[in-house]
XYZ file of C-alpha atoms in Angstrom:
633
model
C 33.598 -34.835 41.738
C 35.120 -38.400 41.362
C 34.091 -40.849 38.306
C 32.261 -43.036 40.344
C 30.061 -40.580 41.824
C 29.524 -39.094 38.466
C 28.552 -42.734 37.338
C 25.911 -42.906 40.076
C 24.133 -39.696 39.136
C 24.018 -40.885 35.502
C 22.503 -44.314 36.897
C 19.829 -42.554 38.621
C 19.657 -39.510 36.380
C 18.638 -42.352 33.545
C 17.027 -45.061 35.101
C 13.890 -42.648 35.967
C 11.712 -44.877 33.751
C 9.064 -41.905 34.350
C 10.777 -39.266 32.516
C 11.534 -41.267 29.172
C 9.362 -42.790 26.758
C 10.183 -46.034 26.076
C 8.710 -46.221 22.663
C 10.710 -43.623 21.469
C 14.283 -42.272 22.031
C 14.416 -39.191 23.509
C 15.976 -37.235 21.390
C 16.295 -33.714 23.195
C 17.687 -35.879 26.646
C 20.527 -37.195 24.080
C 21.329 -33.976 22.909
C 21.804 -32.541 26.171
C 24.076 -35.455 27.106
C 26.493 -35.192 24.464
C 26.582 -31.670 23.150
C 27.208 -29.709 26.320
C 30.520 -27.565 26.169
C 30.683 -26.886 29.878
C 32.366 -30.526 30.452
C 34.118 -33.660 29.109
C 32.642 -36.420 29.535
C 34.348 -39.595 30.434
C 34.483 -43.212 28.583
C 32.530 -44.846 31.861
C 29.365 -42.287 31.669
C 28.605 -43.386 27.687
C 29.041 -46.553 28.348
C 26.862 -45.998 31.811
C 24.227 -43.985 29.419
C 24.087 -46.374 26.697
C 23.625 -49.373 29.277
C 20.779 -47.985 30.966
C 18.711 -46.727 27.846
C 19.061 -50.004 26.481
C 17.936 -52.004 29.148
C 14.918 -49.826 28.473
C 14.507 -50.671 24.792
C 12.617 -54.107 23.056
C 15.133 -54.502 20.083
C 18.234 -53.652 18.197
C 16.901 -50.779 16.100
C 16.006 -48.609 18.956
C 19.720 -48.970 20.258
C 21.105 -48.144 16.827
C 18.818 -45.184 16.599
C 19.899 -44.083 20.006
C 23.680 -44.041 18.783
C 22.885 -42.665 15.290
C 21.349 -39.556 17.542
C 24.309 -39.356 19.739
C 26.929 -39.319 17.201
C 24.709 -36.851 15.429
C 24.400 -34.384 18.409
C 27.815 -35.153 19.523
C 30.891 -32.293 20.049
C 34.632 -31.863 20.009
C 34.187 -32.994 23.573
C 31.739 -36.097 23.911
C 33.058 -37.423 20.346
C 36.059 -39.023 21.266
C 35.052 -40.775 24.373
C 31.952 -41.679 22.131
C 34.342 -43.388 19.519
C 36.250 -45.571 22.579
C 32.880 -47.032 23.708
C 32.334 -48.113 19.966
C 35.070 -50.579 20.462
C 33.453 -51.859 23.848
C 30.019 -52.358 21.556
C 31.890 -55.156 20.090
C 34.655 -56.606 22.518
C 32.107 -56.274 25.812
C 29.359 -57.348 24.432
C 27.481 -55.043 27.369
C 24.236 -54.242 24.939
C 21.132 -56.255 25.853
C 20.208 -55.656 22.060
C 23.478 -56.495 19.982
C 23.768 -54.785 16.984
C 25.062 -56.738 13.520
C 28.590 -55.993 12.269
C 26.663 -54.250 8.887
C 25.374 -51.814 11.794
C 28.170 -51.230 13.303
C 30.341 -50.340 10.379
C 27.591 -47.719 9.562
C 28.080 -46.439 12.727
C 31.543 -46.335 12.418
C 31.107 -44.399 9.171
C 29.129 -42.138 10.584
C 31.458 -41.514 13.599
C 34.052 -40.591 11.002
C 32.094 -38.139 9.313
C 30.913 -36.682 12.034
C 34.715 -35.917 13.254
C 35.372 -34.802 9.735
C 32.376 -31.793 10.832
C 33.505 -30.817 13.794
C 37.006 -31.200 14.269
C 38.902 -28.231 12.714
C 41.715 -28.323 9.717
C 45.511 -28.934 10.796
C 47.377 -25.160 10.405
C 50.818 -25.067 8.893
C 52.265 -21.988 10.270
C 55.314 -20.416 9.059
C 55.762 -16.775 10.869
C 58.816 -18.064 13.764
C 61.347 -18.994 10.880
C 60.311 -22.910 10.863
C 57.143 -24.277 10.298
C 55.057 -25.003 12.965
C 52.051 -27.991 12.791
C 49.324 -27.053 14.710
C 46.766 -30.294 14.207
C 43.611 -30.050 14.394
C 43.204 -33.491 16.612
C 46.052 -34.557 18.720
C 44.461 -38.152 19.016
C 42.885 -39.476 16.152
C 44.499 -43.332 16.733
C 40.941 -43.662 18.866
C 39.438 -43.531 15.615
C 41.386 -46.082 13.616
C 41.095 -48.295 16.059
C 37.262 -48.470 15.397
C 38.358 -49.748 11.861
C 39.762 -53.245 13.021
C 36.422 -54.637 13.528
C 35.241 -54.043 10.157
C 35.990 -57.418 8.135
C 37.774 -56.451 4.484
C 34.954 -58.184 3.023
C 32.180 -55.865 4.762
C 30.822 -53.271 2.244
C 31.765 -50.956 4.708
C 35.840 -51.440 5.051
C 36.335 -49.079 1.757
C 34.351 -46.704 2.780
C 35.488 -46.331 6.712
C 39.041 -46.388 5.284
C 38.641 -43.637 3.078
C 36.954 -41.179 5.377
C 39.477 -42.390 7.970
C 42.714 -41.379 5.592
C 40.535 -38.381 4.625
C 39.895 -37.210 8.350
C 43.974 -38.201 8.854
C 44.765 -35.478 5.704
C 42.715 -32.778 7.591
C 43.076 -32.454 10.894
C 46.234 -34.739 11.729
C 49.860 -34.804 10.655
C 50.929 -34.774 7.109
C 53.331 -37.535 7.346
C 50.616 -39.622 9.584
C 48.441 -39.340 6.412
C 51.183 -40.251 3.707
C 52.194 -42.958 5.796
C 48.155 -43.831 5.277
C 48.227 -43.617 2.008
C 51.385 -45.493 1.137
C 49.721 -48.349 3.216
C 45.980 -47.838 1.492
C 47.564 -47.990 -1.803
C 49.767 -51.268 -0.728
C 46.874 -53.076 0.142
C 44.989 -52.140 -2.613
C 42.192 -50.157 -1.199
C 40.418 -47.879 -3.782
C 40.804 -44.273 -2.904
C 37.860 -42.156 -3.363
C 38.331 -38.989 -5.077
C 37.514 -36.569 -2.188
C 39.726 -38.612 0.068
C 42.622 -38.204 -2.160
C 41.436 -34.262 -2.917
C 41.463 -34.094 1.225
C 45.401 -35.143 1.243
C 46.389 -33.160 -1.439
C 44.487 -30.286 -0.028
C 46.569 -30.532 3.208
C 50.224 -31.231 1.617
C 50.027 -28.153 -0.223
C 49.373 -25.952 2.838
C 52.317 -27.572 4.299
C 54.410 -27.246 1.121
C 53.277 -23.629 0.761
C 54.687 -23.024 4.915
C 57.783 -24.798 3.797
C 58.624 -22.199 1.589
C 57.738 -19.503 3.252
C 60.716 -20.828 5.579
C 63.026 -21.624 2.762
C 65.948 -19.804 1.923
C 65.710 -20.767 -1.921
C 64.157 -18.993 -4.365
C 60.370 -19.593 -5.459
C 62.049 -21.388 -9.372
C 64.343 -23.158 -6.729
C 61.932 -24.442 -4.196
C 59.397 -25.210 -6.963
C 61.927 -27.858 -8.708
C 62.562 -28.851 -5.084
C 58.953 -29.171 -4.224
C 58.827 -31.932 -7.921
C 61.069 -34.223 -6.708
C 58.744 -34.386 -3.386
C 55.535 -34.912 -5.917
C 57.320 -37.538 -8.268
C 56.435 -39.836 -5.661
C 52.512 -39.044 -6.100
C 52.699 -39.519 -9.770
C 49.962 -42.268 -9.852
C 47.236 -39.604 -8.740
C 48.683 -36.459 -10.481
C 49.008 -37.654 -13.737
C 45.157 -39.780 -13.466
C 42.855 -38.517 -15.881
C 41.043 -37.644 -12.913
C 42.392 -35.008 -11.501
C 40.227 -33.280 -8.342
C 40.278 -29.481 -7.303
C 42.988 -29.756 -4.839
C 45.879 -31.810 -6.965
C 45.167 -28.679 -9.954
C 45.500 -26.370 -7.584
C 48.574 -27.508 -6.574
C 49.905 -28.403 -9.981
C 49.425 -24.624 -10.686
C 51.090 -23.592 -7.218
C 54.337 -25.065 -7.778
C 54.061 -24.446 -12.034
C 57.221 -22.340 -13.096
C 56.955 -22.001 -16.745
C 54.318 -21.563 -19.769
C 54.329 -25.184 -21.354
C 54.286 -26.538 -17.480
C 51.037 -24.461 -17.136
C 49.521 -25.838 -20.691
C 50.043 -29.030 -19.307
C 47.879 -28.474 -16.110
C 44.956 -27.090 -18.254
C 45.232 -30.111 -20.429
C 44.755 -32.310 -17.394
C 42.145 -30.351 -15.989
C 40.097 -29.733 -19.419
C 40.310 -34.218 -20.071
C 39.216 -34.459 -16.092
C 36.052 -35.858 -14.891
C 36.071 -32.857 -12.526
C 36.272 -30.419 -14.917
C 33.358 -28.009 -14.249
C 34.129 -28.615 -9.981
C 37.643 -27.154 -11.254
C 36.746 -24.265 -13.329
C 34.110 -23.223 -10.926
C 36.666 -23.467 -7.784
C 40.279 -22.606 -9.396
C 40.178 -20.057 -11.854
C 41.924 -17.348 -10.143
C 44.274 -19.553 -9.529
C 44.611 -20.504 -13.037
C 44.738 -17.039 -14.270
C 47.225 -16.068 -11.599
C 49.451 -19.036 -12.676
C 49.180 -18.291 -16.627
C 50.071 -14.847 -15.968
C 53.164 -15.896 -13.364
C 54.510 -18.207 -16.021
C 54.265 -15.398 -18.748
C 56.950 -13.350 -17.538
C 59.952 -13.820 -15.989
C 60.532 -14.991 -12.395
C 62.651 -11.863 -11.219
C 59.727 -9.702 -12.923
C 57.263 -11.512 -10.554
C 59.000 -11.410 -7.452
C 59.287 -7.576 -7.980
C 55.522 -7.806 -8.237
C 54.856 -9.607 -5.368
C 56.942 -7.313 -3.101
C 55.156 -4.275 -4.609
C 52.062 -2.928 -4.325
C 51.235 -1.620 -7.557
C 52.730 -1.901 -11.349
C 55.582 -0.078 -13.374
C 54.697 3.534 -13.174
C 56.138 5.437 -15.103
C 56.316 9.499 -14.818
C 53.723 10.443 -17.859
C 52.778 9.586 -21.441
C 55.418 11.600 -22.727
C 58.326 9.881 -21.168
C 57.151 6.629 -22.532
C 56.891 8.334 -26.126
C 60.067 9.105 -25.804
C 61.354 5.397 -24.640
C 63.168 3.805 -27.464
C 61.031 0.343 -27.984
C 64.280 -1.330 -27.241
C 64.987 0.514 -23.598
C 64.847 -1.719 -20.416
C 61.097 -0.069 -19.425
C 59.685 -0.847 -22.993
C 60.580 -4.544 -23.153
C 59.099 -4.960 -19.611
C 55.910 -3.067 -20.613
C 55.964 -5.367 -23.938
C 56.317 -8.686 -21.687
C 53.496 -7.388 -19.460
C 51.068 -7.027 -22.678
C 51.603 -10.346 -23.641
C 50.889 -11.585 -19.987
C 47.633 -10.173 -20.573
C 47.135 -11.429 -23.707
C 47.875 -14.923 -22.468
C 45.387 -13.965 -19.455
C 42.773 -13.339 -21.297
C 42.784 -15.986 -23.742
C 43.043 -18.138 -20.905
C 39.711 -16.531 -19.511
C 37.967 -16.585 -23.001
C 38.808 -20.326 -23.148
C 35.999 -20.198 -19.517
C 33.235 -18.932 -21.191
C 33.228 -22.122 -23.156
C 32.518 -24.275 -19.958
C 29.453 -25.066 -17.821
C 31.180 -23.271 -15.051
C 31.288 -19.745 -17.387
C 33.455 -16.974 -15.947
C 33.290 -16.899 -11.732
C 33.225 -13.071 -10.161
C 36.268 -14.207 -8.147
C 37.643 -14.975 -11.927
C 37.252 -11.810 -12.916
C 38.215 -9.996 -9.714
C 41.487 -11.737 -10.064
C 41.610 -10.325 -13.479
C 41.409 -6.419 -12.563
C 44.056 -7.443 -9.886
C 46.162 -8.490 -12.317
C 45.931 -5.745 -14.738
C 46.810 -3.102 -12.064
C 49.667 -4.757 -10.581
C 50.935 -5.004 -14.294
C 50.126 -1.438 -15.112
C 47.260 -2.268 -17.586
C 44.351 -0.076 -17.624
C 43.190 -1.770 -20.682
C 42.928 -5.070 -19.084
C 41.406 -3.357 -15.921
C 38.688 -1.392 -18.894
C 38.227 -5.665 -20.435
C 37.240 -6.991 -16.751
C 34.892 -4.593 -15.903
C 33.198 -5.248 -18.864
C 33.253 -8.723 -18.929
C 31.529 -8.129 -15.517
C 28.775 -5.871 -17.149
C 28.285 -8.809 -19.816
C 28.128 -11.244 -17.157
C 25.088 -9.584 -15.525
C 26.971 -8.251 -12.581
C 26.339 -5.100 -12.672
C 24.634 -5.244 -9.405
C 27.627 -6.938 -7.532
C 29.844 -4.344 -5.834
C 33.607 -5.599 -6.045
C 35.142 -6.225 -2.538
C 36.432 -3.501 -0.024
C 39.376 -5.946 -0.079
C 39.522 -6.207 -3.869
C 38.993 -2.277 -4.084
C 41.973 -1.642 -1.665
C 44.627 -3.894 -4.129
C 43.077 -1.768 -7.191
C 43.656 1.851 -5.755
C 46.428 0.937 -4.104
C 48.078 0.419 -8.035
C 47.254 3.733 -9.309
C 48.440 5.635 -11.113
C 47.673 2.889 -14.063
C 50.351 3.429 -16.970
C 48.049 4.321 -19.356
C 47.258 0.479 -20.373
C 50.354 -0.176 -22.667
C 53.157 0.195 -25.087
C 52.246 3.410 -26.386
C 55.083 3.313 -29.427
C 52.899 0.912 -31.031
C 50.018 2.383 -33.097
C 49.132 -1.005 -34.634
C 46.074 -3.392 -34.098
C 46.992 -6.401 -32.716
C 47.175 -9.852 -33.877
C 47.551 -11.886 -31.071
C 45.007 -13.325 -28.321
C 44.599 -9.801 -26.886
C 40.991 -9.202 -27.326
C 40.631 -5.266 -26.807
C 42.526 -4.837 -30.315
C 43.707 -1.352 -28.943
C 44.415 -1.986 -25.378
C 47.978 -1.347 -26.012
C 47.030 2.577 -26.757
C 47.154 4.784 -23.996
C 43.666 6.466 -23.322
C 43.215 8.335 -20.405
C 39.323 8.505 -20.840
C 39.414 4.327 -20.451
C 41.488 5.492 -17.740
C 39.114 7.811 -15.857
C 35.760 5.262 -16.663
C 37.285 2.896 -14.228
C 37.989 5.396 -11.719
C 34.435 6.051 -12.064
C 33.516 2.586 -11.649
C 35.661 1.947 -8.544
C 34.290 4.960 -7.055
C 30.482 4.149 -7.507
C 31.304 0.624 -5.401
C 32.582 3.440 -2.395
C 30.175 4.518 0.254
C 32.420 6.689 1.795
C 31.196 7.062 5.500
C 30.372 2.678 5.147
C 33.270 1.884 3.359
C 35.809 4.412 4.898
C 38.879 2.947 4.864
C 38.777 1.874 1.223
C 37.528 5.444 0.682
C 40.673 6.905 2.436
C 42.772 4.798 -0.181
C 40.390 6.214 -3.428
C 41.761 9.810 -1.867
C 45.317 8.546 -1.730
C 45.399 7.153 -5.528
C 43.338 10.625 -6.699
C 46.491 12.390 -5.323
C 48.799 9.682 -6.838
C 47.212 10.597 -9.976
C 47.228 14.285 -9.627
C 43.543 14.440 -9.694
C 43.298 17.373 -7.552
C 39.660 18.441 -9.703
C 38.439 15.089 -8.556
C 39.547 15.495 -5.084
C 37.810 18.358 -4.954
C 34.860 17.467 -6.184
C 35.310 15.032 -3.213
C 35.634 17.758 -0.890
C 32.562 19.804 -2.185
C 30.300 17.256 -2.110
C 30.793 14.114 0.003
C 33.391 15.920 2.729
C 32.414 19.340 3.372
C 29.003 19.160 3.740
C 28.792 16.905 7.227
C 30.978 20.342 8.372
C 28.575 22.395 7.727
C 25.492 20.844 8.517
C 27.010 18.368 11.478
C 26.542 15.452 10.623
C 28.363 12.243 10.365
C 31.644 14.471 11.991
C 31.291 11.721 14.876
C 31.813 9.152 13.113
C 35.159 7.584 13.909
C 36.997 7.679 10.562
C 35.651 11.489 9.724
C 39.244 12.735 10.992
C 41.121 10.186 9.085
C 39.272 11.154 5.626
C 40.037 14.886 5.941
C 43.965 14.295 6.775
C 43.984 12.015 3.965
C 42.286 14.217 1.780
C 44.870 16.727 2.820
C 47.782 14.314 2.185
C 46.226 13.456 -1.398
C 46.422 17.557 -2.694
C 49.835 17.586 -1.001
C 50.873 14.610 -2.875
C 48.934 16.377 -6.349
C 51.475 19.146 -5.897
C 47.934 21.368 -4.874
C 48.599 23.659 -1.296
C 46.684 26.158 -2.442
C 43.673 23.128 -2.715
C 45.046 21.689 0.525
C 44.638 25.015 2.119
C 41.132 25.980 1.011
C 40.308 22.703 3.186
C 42.141 24.165 6.097
C 40.243 27.401 5.970
C 36.662 25.205 5.557
C 37.749 23.380 8.711
C 38.815 25.817 10.751
C 35.694 28.033 9.766
C 33.613 25.144 11.015
C 35.067 25.059 14.569
C 33.599 28.133 15.198
C 29.795 26.530 14.476
C 29.951 23.986 17.274
C 31.495 22.020 20.041
C 31.204 19.162 18.276
C 32.997 20.453 15.134
C 35.679 22.188 17.506
C 36.905 18.993 18.662
C 37.194 17.282 15.514
C 38.918 20.675 13.999
C 41.508 20.352 17.216
C 41.504 16.941 16.809
C 42.740 17.300 12.800
C 45.253 20.260 13.627
C 47.332 18.640 15.998
C 47.663 15.287 13.505
C 48.367 17.779 10.820
C 50.886 19.789 12.470
C 52.620 16.601 14.234
C 52.545 14.351 11.366
C 53.246 17.014 8.803
C 50.549 16.203 6.267
C 51.148 19.814 5.260
C 54.320 22.140 4.876
C 54.761 23.124 8.341
C 55.590 26.257 7.962
C 52.717 27.537 5.514
C 50.451 25.403 7.603
C 51.740 27.536 10.861
C 51.487 30.467 8.691
C 48.049 30.127 7.383
C 46.874 28.810 10.850
C 48.109 32.128 12.510
C 46.906 33.767 10.496
C 43.007 32.740 10.723
C 43.567 32.650 14.750
C 44.579 36.801 14.178
C 41.494 37.437 11.814
C 39.148 35.753 13.884
C 40.063 36.877 17.107
C 36.591 36.565 18.650
C 36.272 32.918 17.916
C 34.659 31.683 21.233
C 35.632 28.028 21.429
C 39.092 28.974 20.659
C 40.282 28.898 24.749
C 43.925 30.905 25.290
C 44.555 27.320 26.519
C 43.477 25.763 23.212
C 45.855 28.507 21.150
C 48.439 27.326 23.209
C 48.664 24.213 23.028
C 48.418 23.922 18.847
C 50.445 26.661 18.275
C 53.356 26.091 21.024
C 54.057 22.339 21.749
C 57.102 22.035 20.455
C 57.160 18.505 21.492
C 54.493 17.808 18.753
C 56.310 20.279 16.226
C 59.313 19.307 15.578
C 61.179 22.125 13.143
C 64.595 21.689 12.220
C 67.420 24.342 12.327
C 68.266 24.048 8.455
C 64.723 24.837 7.865
C 64.182 27.424 9.951
C 66.370 29.928 8.785
C 65.373 29.219 4.823
C 62.038 30.552 6.782
C 62.291 32.872 9.136
C 64.283 36.082 8.794
C 64.996 36.415 12.335
C 68.375 34.641 12.962
C 67.870 35.174 16.822
C 64.797 32.788 16.693
C 65.260 29.363 18.245
C 63.430 26.128 16.460
C 61.503 25.546 19.723
C 60.496 29.081 20.053
C 58.613 29.535 16.850
C 55.522 28.583 17.994
C 55.593 30.472 21.383
C 56.035 33.259 19.227
C 53.334 32.765 17.082
C 51.237 31.896 19.883
C 52.223 34.576 22.390
C 51.676 37.134 18.706
C 47.658 35.783 18.800
C 47.059 36.175 22.311
C 48.560 39.787 22.131
C 45.605 40.345 19.716
C 42.793 38.504 21.410
C 44.031 41.144 24.066
C 43.860 44.314 22.216
C 46.536 44.526 19.846
C 46.052 45.807 16.592
C 45.366 42.451 13.911
C 46.823 44.666 10.622
C 49.898 45.186 12.797
C 50.174 41.822 13.854
C 49.474 40.461 10.429
C 52.448 43.000 9.760
C 54.188 41.426 12.313
C 53.743 37.730 11.004
C 54.786 38.629 7.301
C 58.153 40.085 8.822
C 58.414 36.576 10.698
C 58.158 34.443 7.571
C 59.852 35.066 3.962
């Protein structure tokens, strides 16, 4: 359809007075016109629509109401041509009932505010090795054109300039926003806190993406950024820094004196409560980052967990001058700084936020300090957050950090006189570590939060907690096998495999074989449990979740002793045992375990499969088991 035909149809549609109540605005018709996502409106379409409606109204108030409704109901397709049309409202005088300059300025502000609502934020992507700028909207100049018809003595002038600057900062180019900022400063236009906050929020995103592609170290890049920020010192050193400005200053602080300088600026700002409500996690992270050597923080960022020693005895035997102990002392002081800052939040109207306490949990775990984790959990209870479950994302990060390194510097038994809130937090306490595990476990529903539950099982394995793994097996994972419930859950096989892997990590293969026995027994109850057993066994053997030969030996013995298991067909036995493509046996491993030197790696599975099938055809079970024992040392 050509543009002229579309205009003709619009004229026919909106000139039908029988469908229009001339004494009121037909809001539904306006919504239909400007909010449809199925087509892009032409500027002339909107002009035609406004002209026809205007001819039916009796005063400028109705026209202003019409335009207001069009703006409020517009979307990212209809707002740009609507903005272009507004320039013609002033220049072409196509309206019968002309609107005043004041009304025009008010409507322009409404257009800019609507643009802020509907256009996305500009993204800065660094995945390709260079910073890519993905604009929220590419042609923001059409909105800037609206400003030239608002005189600088109009009460809407300053507000319009600020809203446009905010829009450009959010959805436009950072370079263009910087140019507009310089222009506004030169002209003496007063900047609002909201618009300048948006600019610094975008600037931080840009600088962060640039750091990701920089070859400089973090400290080197931070120093180079200070040269960039110097040109904005007028705003950054003001008495009223905004949340985004505070966030930016914290992100690029490198030392404790810089950090405390930013904290003083935050406390002096009129936006202090707002900053503390939004930025507590960043404040806490910065306090810790600036408290430890930059190389240590880089290690923590690249690893999923904090420092871990093999046992408490090993720590006790280390000299206080050893590198490990010196690092632990540094981390303990970082904890002191962190909780000292956290204590300052209590006295503000913002109080302690849940996000701040979650950040404390993560940092304590990464620094290997169970005392810090215990304190953060205790503060959650004190803040009446006992019913607020820890998010799955936070739980995943915490479980990845286990085992926590027993709280602190074990050779130091004196009470702490520093800002460290828990006086005895530097003393190892296994009961405290267990209490933390139990509390974190209470936040998980295994068959709802399956991915997190799997991480919990892995953490128990790394902590050598065979007792807790056995408890999870007997009370949570085994019942579905017996009762045929939840086994159809998508993650049930992964849960069982993770449990087996955790037992292996905890050096408890016998416990893992108990699980394997139950799995095999469940395969005889129903076809559903059988299918899951086959699926799990294939993964266990293929990925060597458990030591290969003991597992093959155990599985073969069970198949021999249960030769009448009806669900197990001969082809299934052959598939599980003799699939040499999935079971990769090294000759060196074979020579250690198989007594018959003539057996080749790719023949082991076939031999075991043939042995089971012979028993199924009538071979004596005891003789077969004896033959199996002779095969394996």
